[in-house]
Amino acid sequence: MSSCSKETKNSAKYGHLRPSTSRPLECNLTGTALLTSPYYNKGSAFPPDERREFKLHGLLPPNVQPLESQVKRAYEQYSSCQDALTKNTFMTSLKDQNIVLYYKLIQNHLKEMFGIIYTPTEGEAIQNFSRLFRRPEGCFLNILDQGRVHDDLAQWGSPDAIDYIVVSDGEEILGIGDQGVGAVLISVAKLVLTTLCAGIHPSRTLPVVLDCGTDNKQLLDDELYLGLQRPRVRGKIYDEFVDRFVQAAHELYPRAYIHFEDFGLINAKRILDKYRPEIACFNDDIQGTGCITLAAIMSGLHVSGVELTEMRVVVFGSGTAGIGIADQIRDAVAVETGNSKEDAVKQIWCIDKPGLLLKSQSEELTRGQKPYARDDRDWQEKEGGDLLSVVRRVEPHVLIGTSTCPKAFTEEIVKEMATHVERPIILPLSNPTRLHEANPQDLYTWTKGKVLVATGSPSPPVEYDGKQYKVAECNNSTAFPGIGLGAILSHSRLLSDGMLVAAIKVIADQSPALQDPNKGLVPDITDVREISVHVAIAVIKQAVEEGLAREDEIPDEDGELEEWVREQMWEPRYRQLIRA
């Protein structure tokens, strides 16, 4: 069925839905006010009747041009920018002018522009936030003015106006560390991805930064820095600040799903653990990374013929990402087997800077690391706790790198792993590329083409013994937007382990490697929007099954449910404007 026929069918059946995208768009703006609103502005694409109705004659050149012509012009302007940061700034400016054109341009050039609107270039923009600042976007909450949190959040509309909130305190941004108030840009960037990848309405999202100060000396000494120029506030006052935000957001926008982003190692997991039993919330650094990694593992296990319940996993690098992946593996094994999480942990060995996590290190371990600490008695007077020793003794099926230690997966370690399992699954996930624990070409050479690989950054295809192998990227954007879409459309009370596992299975089932083992373990980012539809459907169905869904009109039949989901996904196309 063509997209046009789907729109017509959906319009008749589901056009009454609150986030419907097929009916005309009501607008109460006219003249220059309309042209300066990025959500309503069509620029040169305003048709004659709308120019007349909304008093735009004399404010636009006379030639009416379609969106396709605008995209061509914008791409020429984009291409004339000399470097990545200038391109990022151009795209930010375009977004401030015309939201449909912005997303359509990216959609048409997704592979080329992804690294400009997100990592790595967005990291550079965040570092330069106070110097590139032109106009504010999002909600800025101040830890020294906690009494204003509720009122400041209340400025963003009625209780049903916001579906998706991304919030960051800026302590650990994209591998570049503490960026203070500049973290608002990571909240903005994540929300761009939710719209681009899953059709979440850009007008129904809210980026938030919790400004707690900064421990970044460069920012503290910069007279142009726009955030609180004082060391980070921690402890009880910090916890009260986060709680004020969560409670106010939940009270003001009861339908909103809260996405925590780039919180520091000490705070990320404990905040998620505190609020996850209370509200629908998500941490992409922990759960998003875990979901896409587990999807890669599951497709790799399918190729290698190993059951999830039988696999042994070594995680090298037990920070937020590594423990997040370990948690997701643990939870999935528990869900699939019906066993306890304590039993599932026995399949996972975690290594950090001191070596294998052991119970005797309890005082130095984080809250997230402690469940994975092994009994010292099992390792006394035996092999050490270094990576090679652990691989030699554990004989893992899966080796995951989240250490930021480049080349840590040496030839000796990889060959040792390959002597014990037929198809070793090796995932060097540290970003950027220069921090990968191994080069994919080396992995294929050392294992004689047997390895199954996915990396944390884009990698070119690898050739070995006359064959070409596609190296998949474990990109969280294949997971978190669809999960969020499912949660908000179902109006789920919580985001459960079962809902995440349902999403993971869908992503794994879309793996190109299931058809050809020489292809990627997870789908390519260019297919993400269609994948997000099916991820959302799986999440919604699981929410219904667990009694968590609060939306009344969810269809029972699969085909109807798909239409229902698609009708509520925003697309970068101009809708007819009518007077409000």
PDB file of N, CA and C in Angstrom, residues 245-312:
ATOM      1  N   PHE A 245      11.965  18.559  39.975  1.00  0.00           N
ATOM      2  CA  PHE A 245      11.729  18.520  38.535  1.00  0.00           C
ATOM      3  C   PHE A 245      10.802  17.371  38.172  1.00  0.00           C
ATOM      4  N   VAL A 246      11.119  16.165  38.630  1.00  0.00           N
ATOM      5  CA  VAL A 246      10.328  14.981  38.251  1.00  0.00           C
ATOM      6  C   VAL A 246       8.875  15.137  38.710  1.00  0.00           C
ATOM      7  N   GLN A 247       8.695  15.555  39.946  1.00  0.00           N
ATOM      8  CA  GLN A 247       7.330  15.675  40.463  1.00  0.00           C
ATOM      9  C   GLN A 247       6.546  16.764  39.735  1.00  0.00           C
ATOM     10  N   ALA A 248       7.202  17.899  39.462  1.00  0.00           N
ATOM     11  CA  ALA A 248       6.525  18.986  38.757  1.00  0.00           C
ATOM     12  C   ALA A 248       6.188  18.581  37.325  1.00  0.00           C
ATOM     13  N   ALA A 249       7.125  17.943  36.648  1.00  0.00           N
ATOM     14  CA  ALA A 249       6.887  17.511  35.269  1.00  0.00           C
ATOM     15  C   ALA A 249       5.736  16.513  35.213  1.00  0.00           C
ATOM     16  N   HIS A 250       5.701  15.587  36.156  1.00  0.00           N
ATOM     17  CA  HIS A 250       4.647  14.570  36.166  1.00  0.00           C
ATOM     18  C   HIS A 250       3.289  15.178  36.499  1.00  0.00           C
ATOM     19  N   GLU A 251       3.280  16.170  37.374  1.00  0.00           N
ATOM     20  CA  GLU A 251       2.022  16.831  37.738  1.00  0.00           C
ATOM     21  C   GLU A 251       1.500  17.704  36.594  1.00  0.00           C
ATOM     22  N   LEU A 252       2.399  18.484  35.983  1.00  0.00           N
ATOM     23  CA  LEU A 252       1.998  19.429  34.944  1.00  0.00           C
ATOM     24  C   LEU A 252       1.656  18.741  33.624  1.00  0.00           C
ATOM     25  N   TYR A 253       2.418  17.685  33.299  1.00  0.00           N
ATOM     26  CA  TYR A 253       2.249  16.995  32.013  1.00  0.00           C
ATOM     27  C   TYR A 253       2.123  15.495  32.264  1.00  0.00           C
ATOM     28  N   PRO A 254       0.969  15.066  32.749  1.00  0.00           N
ATOM     29  CA  PRO A 254       0.823  13.669  33.200  1.00  0.00           C
ATOM     30  C   PRO A 254       0.983  12.636  32.093  1.00  0.00           C
ATOM     31  N   ARG A 255       0.876  13.042  30.821  1.00  0.00           N
ATOM     32  CA  ARG A 255       1.082  12.093  29.728  1.00  0.00           C
ATOM     33  C   ARG A 255       2.553  11.981  29.330  1.00  0.00           C
ATOM     34  N   ALA A 256       3.379  12.866  29.827  1.00  0.00           N
ATOM     35  CA  ALA A 256       4.762  12.964  29.342  1.00  0.00           C
ATOM     36  C   ALA A 256       5.633  11.810  29.831  1.00  0.00           C
ATOM     37  N   TYR A 257       6.465  11.357  28.932  1.00  0.00           N
ATOM     38  CA  TYR A 257       7.476  10.314  29.159  1.00  0.00           C
ATOM     39  C   TYR A 257       8.798  11.052  29.382  1.00  0.00           C
ATOM     40  N   ILE A 258       9.518  10.700  30.445  1.00  0.00           N
ATOM     41  CA  ILE A 258      10.738  11.421  30.807  1.00  0.00           C
ATOM     42  C   ILE A 258      11.968  10.599  30.445  1.00  0.00           C
ATOM     43  N   HIS A 259      12.828  11.205  29.666  1.00  0.00           N
ATOM     44  CA  HIS A 259      14.055  10.570  29.152  1.00  0.00           C
ATOM     45  C   HIS A 259      15.241  11.275  29.809  1.00  0.00           C
ATOM     46  N   PHE A 260      15.957  10.557  30.675  1.00  0.00           N
ATOM     47  CA  PHE A 260      17.156  11.091  31.325  1.00  0.00           C
ATOM     48  C   PHE A 260      18.357  10.901  30.401  1.00  0.00           C
ATOM     49  N   GLU A 261      19.191  11.924  30.279  1.00  0.00           N
ATOM     50  CA  GLU A 261      20.292  11.879  29.314  1.00  0.00           C
ATOM     51  C   GLU A 261      21.573  12.466  29.901  1.00  0.00           C
ATOM     52  N   ASP A 262      22.667  11.715  29.780  1.00  0.00           N
ATOM     53  CA  ASP A 262      24.019  12.191  30.098  1.00  0.00           C
ATOM     54  C   ASP A 262      24.171  12.716  31.523  1.00  0.00           C
ATOM     55  N   PHE A 263      23.548  12.012  32.466  1.00  0.00           N
ATOM     56  CA  PHE A 263      23.829  12.259  33.879  1.00  0.00           C
ATOM     57  C   PHE A 263      25.144  11.560  34.225  1.00  0.00           C
ATOM     58  N   GLY A 264      25.797  12.009  35.284  1.00  0.00           N
ATOM     59  CA  GLY A 264      27.089  11.448  35.665  1.00  0.00           C
ATOM     60  C   GLY A 264      26.987  10.018  36.162  1.00  0.00           C
ATOM     61  N   LEU A 265      28.128   9.344  36.204  1.00  0.00           N
ATOM     62  CA  LEU A 265      28.197   7.937  36.581  1.00  0.00           C
ATOM     63  C   LEU A 265      27.560   7.673  37.943  1.00  0.00           C
ATOM     64  N   ILE A 266      27.802   8.539  38.914  1.00  0.00           N
ATOM     65  CA  ILE A 266      27.301   8.324  40.271  1.00  0.00           C
ATOM     66  C   ILE A 266      25.785   8.449  40.327  1.00  0.00           C
ATOM     67  N   ASN A 267      25.223   9.338  39.491  1.00  0.00           N
ATOM     68  CA  ASN A 267      23.803   9.656  39.606  1.00  0.00           C
ATOM     69  C   ASN A 267      22.901   8.919  38.628  1.00  0.00           C
ATOM     70  N   ALA A 268      23.416   8.567  37.450  1.00  0.00           N
ATOM     71  CA  ALA A 268      22.545   8.080  36.375  1.00  0.00           C
ATOM     72  C   ALA A 268      21.689   6.890  36.793  1.00  0.00           C
ATOM     73  N   LYS A 269      22.314   5.858  37.301  1.00  0.00           N
ATOM     74  CA  LYS A 269      21.560   4.636  37.604  1.00  0.00           C
ATOM     75  C   LYS A 269      20.678   4.794  38.826  1.00  0.00           C
ATOM     76  N   ARG A 270      21.170   5.487  39.844  1.00  0.00           N
ATOM     77  CA  ARG A 270      20.348   5.598  41.061  1.00  0.00           C
ATOM     78  C   ARG A 270      19.100   6.451  40.798  1.00  0.00           C
ATOM     79  N   ILE A 271      19.217   7.464  39.925  1.00  0.00           N
ATOM     80  CA  ILE A 271      18.036   8.258  39.571  1.00  0.00           C
ATOM     81  C   ILE A 271      17.047   7.404  38.795  1.00  0.00           C
ATOM     82  N   LEU A 272      17.539   6.642  37.830  1.00  0.00           N
ATOM     83  CA  LEU A 272      16.660   5.757  37.068  1.00  0.00           C
ATOM     84  C   LEU A 272      15.991   4.745  37.990  1.00  0.00           C
ATOM     85  N   ASP A 273      16.755   4.135  38.875  1.00  0.00           N
ATOM     86  CA  ASP A 273      16.199   3.122  39.777  1.00  0.00           C
ATOM     87  C   ASP A 273      15.151   3.719  40.711  1.00  0.00           C
ATOM     88  N   LYS A 274      15.340   4.987  41.086  1.00  0.00           N
ATOM     89  CA  LYS A 274      14.389   5.628  41.999  1.00  0.00           C
ATOM     90  C   LYS A 274      13.043   5.884  41.330  1.00  0.00           C
ATOM     91  N   TYR A 275      13.064   6.385  40.106  1.00  0.00           N
ATOM     92  CA  TYR A 275      11.819   6.839  39.475  1.00  0.00           C
ATOM     93  C   TYR A 275      11.175   5.813  38.550  1.00  0.00           C
ATOM     94  N   ARG A 276      11.917   4.786  38.164  1.00  0.00           N
ATOM     95  CA  ARG A 276      11.353   3.812  37.233  1.00  0.00           C
ATOM     96  C   ARG A 276      10.131   3.084  37.789  1.00  0.00           C
ATOM     97  N   PRO A 277      10.069   2.788  39.092  1.00  0.00           N
ATOM     98  CA  PRO A 277       8.841   2.144  39.612  1.00  0.00           C
ATOM     99  C   PRO A 277       7.664   3.102  39.750  1.00  0.00           C
ATOM    100  N   GLU A 278       7.886   4.418  39.525  1.00  0.00           N
ATOM    101  CA  GLU A 278       6.845   5.413  39.774  1.00  0.00           C
ATOM    102  C   GLU A 278       6.245   5.999  38.497  1.00  0.00           C
ATOM    103  N   ILE A 279       7.079   6.196  37.463  1.00  0.00           N
ATOM    104  CA  ILE A 279       6.628   6.882  36.252  1.00  0.00           C
ATOM    105  C   ILE A 279       7.240   6.201  35.016  1.00  0.00           C
ATOM    106  N   ALA A 280       6.703   6.530  33.852  1.00  0.00           N
ATOM    107  CA  ALA A 280       7.294   6.042  32.599  1.00  0.00           C
ATOM    108  C   ALA A 280       8.528   6.879  32.299  1.00  0.00           C
ATOM    109  N   CYS A 281       9.698   6.303  32.507  1.00  0.00           N
ATOM    110  CA  CYS A 281      10.945   7.029  32.285  1.00  0.00           C
ATOM    111  C   CYS A 281      12.000   6.092  31.720  1.00  0.00           C
ATOM    112  N   PHE A 282      13.091   6.696  31.241  1.00  0.00           N
ATOM    113  CA  PHE A 282      14.077   5.958  30.449  1.00  0.00           C
ATOM    114  C   PHE A 282      15.401   6.684  30.534  1.00  0.00           C
ATOM    115  N   ASN A 283      16.497   5.943  30.562  1.00  0.00           N
ATOM    116  CA  ASN A 283      17.826   6.537  30.477  1.00  0.00           C
ATOM    117  C   ASN A 283      18.527   5.931  29.269  1.00  0.00           C
ATOM    118  N   ASP A 284      18.795   6.754  28.264  1.00  0.00           N
ATOM    119  CA  ASP A 284      19.346   6.221  27.016  1.00  0.00           C
ATOM    120  C   ASP A 284      20.753   5.685  27.188  1.00  0.00           C
ATOM    121  N   ASP A 285      21.552   6.325  28.047  1.00  0.00           N
ATOM    122  CA  ASP A 285      22.926   5.865  28.248  1.00  0.00           C
ATOM    123  C   ASP A 285      22.959   4.469  28.866  1.00  0.00           C
ATOM    124  N   ILE A 286      21.944   4.165  29.654  1.00  0.00           N
ATOM    125  CA  ILE A 286      21.872   2.856  30.301  1.00  0.00           C
ATOM    126  C   ILE A 286      21.009   1.899  29.477  1.00  0.00           C
ATOM    127  N   GLN A 287      19.742   2.253  29.286  1.00  0.00           N
ATOM    128  CA  GLN A 287      18.806   1.327  28.651  1.00  0.00           C
ATOM    129  C   GLN A 287      18.886   1.342  27.126  1.00  0.00           C
ATOM    130  N   GLY A 288      19.062   2.530  26.538  1.00  0.00           N
ATOM    131  CA  GLY A 288      19.142   2.593  25.076  1.00  0.00           C
ATOM    132  C   GLY A 288      20.342   1.846  24.544  1.00  0.00           C
ATOM    133  N   THR A 289      21.507   2.106  25.165  1.00  0.00           N
ATOM    134  CA  THR A 289      22.718   1.388  24.778  1.00  0.00           C
ATOM    135  C   THR A 289      22.555  -0.111  25.005  1.00  0.00           C
ATOM    136  N   GLY A 290      21.922  -0.463  26.130  1.00  0.00           N
ATOM    137  CA  GLY A 290      21.698  -1.876  26.419  1.00  0.00           C
ATOM    138  C   GLY A 290      20.783  -2.535  25.414  1.00  0.00           C
ATOM    139  N   CYS A 291      19.729  -1.824  24.995  1.00  0.00           N
ATOM    140  CA  CYS A 291      18.759  -2.402  24.058  1.00  0.00           C
ATOM    141  C   CYS A 291      19.388  -2.694  22.702  1.00  0.00           C
ATOM    142  N   ILE A 292      20.075  -1.704  22.127  1.00  0.00           N
ATOM    143  CA  ILE A 292      20.614  -1.914  20.780  1.00  0.00           C
ATOM    144  C   ILE A 292      21.753  -2.934  20.811  1.00  0.00           C
ATOM    145  N   THR A 293      22.520  -2.952  21.900  1.00  0.00           N
ATOM    146  CA  THR A 293      23.594  -3.938  22.018  1.00  0.00           C
ATOM    147  C   THR A 293      23.021  -5.340  22.150  1.00  0.00           C
ATOM    148  N   LEU A 294      21.985  -5.489  22.956  1.00  0.00           N
ATOM    149  CA  LEU A 294      21.383  -6.812  23.120  1.00  0.00           C
ATOM    150  C   LEU A 294      20.726  -7.266  21.824  1.00  0.00           C
ATOM    151  N   ALA A 295      20.172  -6.338  21.046  1.00  0.00           N
ATOM    152  CA  ALA A 295      19.614  -6.713  19.743  1.00  0.00           C
ATOM    153  C   ALA A 295      20.710  -7.276  18.844  1.00  0.00           C
ATOM    154  N   ALA A 296      21.886  -6.637  18.852  1.00  0.00           N
ATOM    155  CA  ALA A 296      23.018  -7.151  18.071  1.00  0.00           C
ATOM    156  C   ALA A 296      23.437  -8.529  18.569  1.00  0.00           C
ATOM    157  N   ILE A 297      23.468  -8.696  19.894  1.00  0.00           N
ATOM    158  CA  ILE A 297      23.845  -9.989  20.476  1.00  0.00           C
ATOM    159  C   ILE A 297      22.840 -11.068  20.083  1.00  0.00           C
ATOM    160  N   MET A 298      21.564 -10.752  20.167  1.00  0.00           N
ATOM    161  CA  MET A 298      20.540 -11.752  19.859  1.00  0.00           C
ATOM    162  C   MET A 298      20.603 -12.201  18.401  1.00  0.00           C
ATOM    163  N   SER A 299      20.844 -11.255  17.485  1.00  0.00           N
ATOM    164  CA  SER A 299      20.972 -11.659  16.085  1.00  0.00           C
ATOM    165  C   SER A 299      22.248 -12.467  15.876  1.00  0.00           C
ATOM    166  N   GLY A 300      23.329 -12.102  16.604  1.00  0.00           N
ATOM    167  CA  GLY A 300      24.566 -12.873  16.531  1.00  0.00           C
ATOM    168  C   GLY A 300      24.401 -14.275  17.077  1.00  0.00           C
ATOM    169  N   LEU A 301      23.652 -14.409  18.172  1.00  0.00           N
ATOM    170  CA  LEU A 301      23.388 -15.736  18.734  1.00  0.00           C
ATOM    171  C   LEU A 301      22.586 -16.593  17.762  1.00  0.00           C
ATOM    172  N   HIS A 302      21.665 -15.953  17.057  1.00  0.00           N
ATOM    173  CA  HIS A 302      20.870 -16.690  16.057  1.00  0.00           C
ATOM    174  C   HIS A 302      21.777 -17.239  14.954  1.00  0.00           C
ATOM    175  N   VAL A 303      22.693 -16.392  14.490  1.00  0.00           N
ATOM    176  CA  VAL A 303      23.622 -16.821  13.443  1.00  0.00           C
ATOM    177  C   VAL A 303      24.522 -17.949  13.940  1.00  0.00           C
ATOM    178  N   SER A 304      24.966 -17.835  15.189  1.00  0.00           N
ATOM    179  CA  SER A 304      25.916 -18.822  15.729  1.00  0.00           C
ATOM    180  C   SER A 304      25.238 -20.043  16.341  1.00  0.00           C
ATOM    181  N   GLY A 305      23.910 -20.022  16.453  1.00  0.00           N
ATOM    182  CA  GLY A 305      23.195 -21.177  16.970  1.00  0.00           C
ATOM    183  C   GLY A 305      23.294 -21.360  18.463  1.00  0.00           C
ATOM    184  N   VAL A 306      23.497 -20.269  19.213  1.00  0.00           N
ATOM    185  CA  VAL A 306      23.611 -20.335  20.673  1.00  0.00           C
ATOM    186  C   VAL A 306      22.353 -19.725  21.292  1.00  0.00           C
ATOM    187  N   GLU A 307      21.811 -20.353  22.313  1.00  0.00           N
ATOM    188  CA  GLU A 307      20.627 -19.837  22.992  1.00  0.00           C
ATOM    189  C   GLU A 307      21.016 -18.711  23.955  1.00  0.00           C
ATOM    190  N   LEU A 308      20.088 -17.763  24.136  1.00  0.00           N
ATOM    191  CA  LEU A 308      20.317 -16.652  25.055  1.00  0.00           C
ATOM    192  C   LEU A 308      20.623 -17.155  26.460  1.00  0.00           C
ATOM    193  N   THR A 309      19.960 -18.200  26.857  1.00  0.00           N
ATOM    194  CA  THR A 309      20.128 -18.727  28.205  1.00  0.00           C
ATOM    195  C   THR A 309      21.449 -19.460  28.397  1.00  0.00           C
ATOM    196  N   GLU A 310      22.148 -19.766  27.285  1.00  0.00           N
ATOM    197  CA  GLU A 310      23.410 -20.509  27.378  1.00  0.00           C
ATOM    198  C   GLU A 310      24.634 -19.611  27.233  1.00  0.00           C
ATOM    199  N   MET A 311      24.434 -18.392  26.750  1.00  0.00           N
ATOM    200  CA  MET A 311      25.596 -17.560  26.411  1.00  0.00           C
ATOM    201  C   MET A 311      26.338 -17.084  27.656  1.00  0.00           C
ATOM    202  N   ARG A 312      27.620 -16.830  27.436  1.00  0.00           N
ATOM    203  CA  ARG A 312      28.473 -16.231  28.456  1.00  0.00           C
ATOM    204  C   ARG A 312      29.000 -14.912  27.881  1.00  0.00           C
TER     205      ARG A 312
END
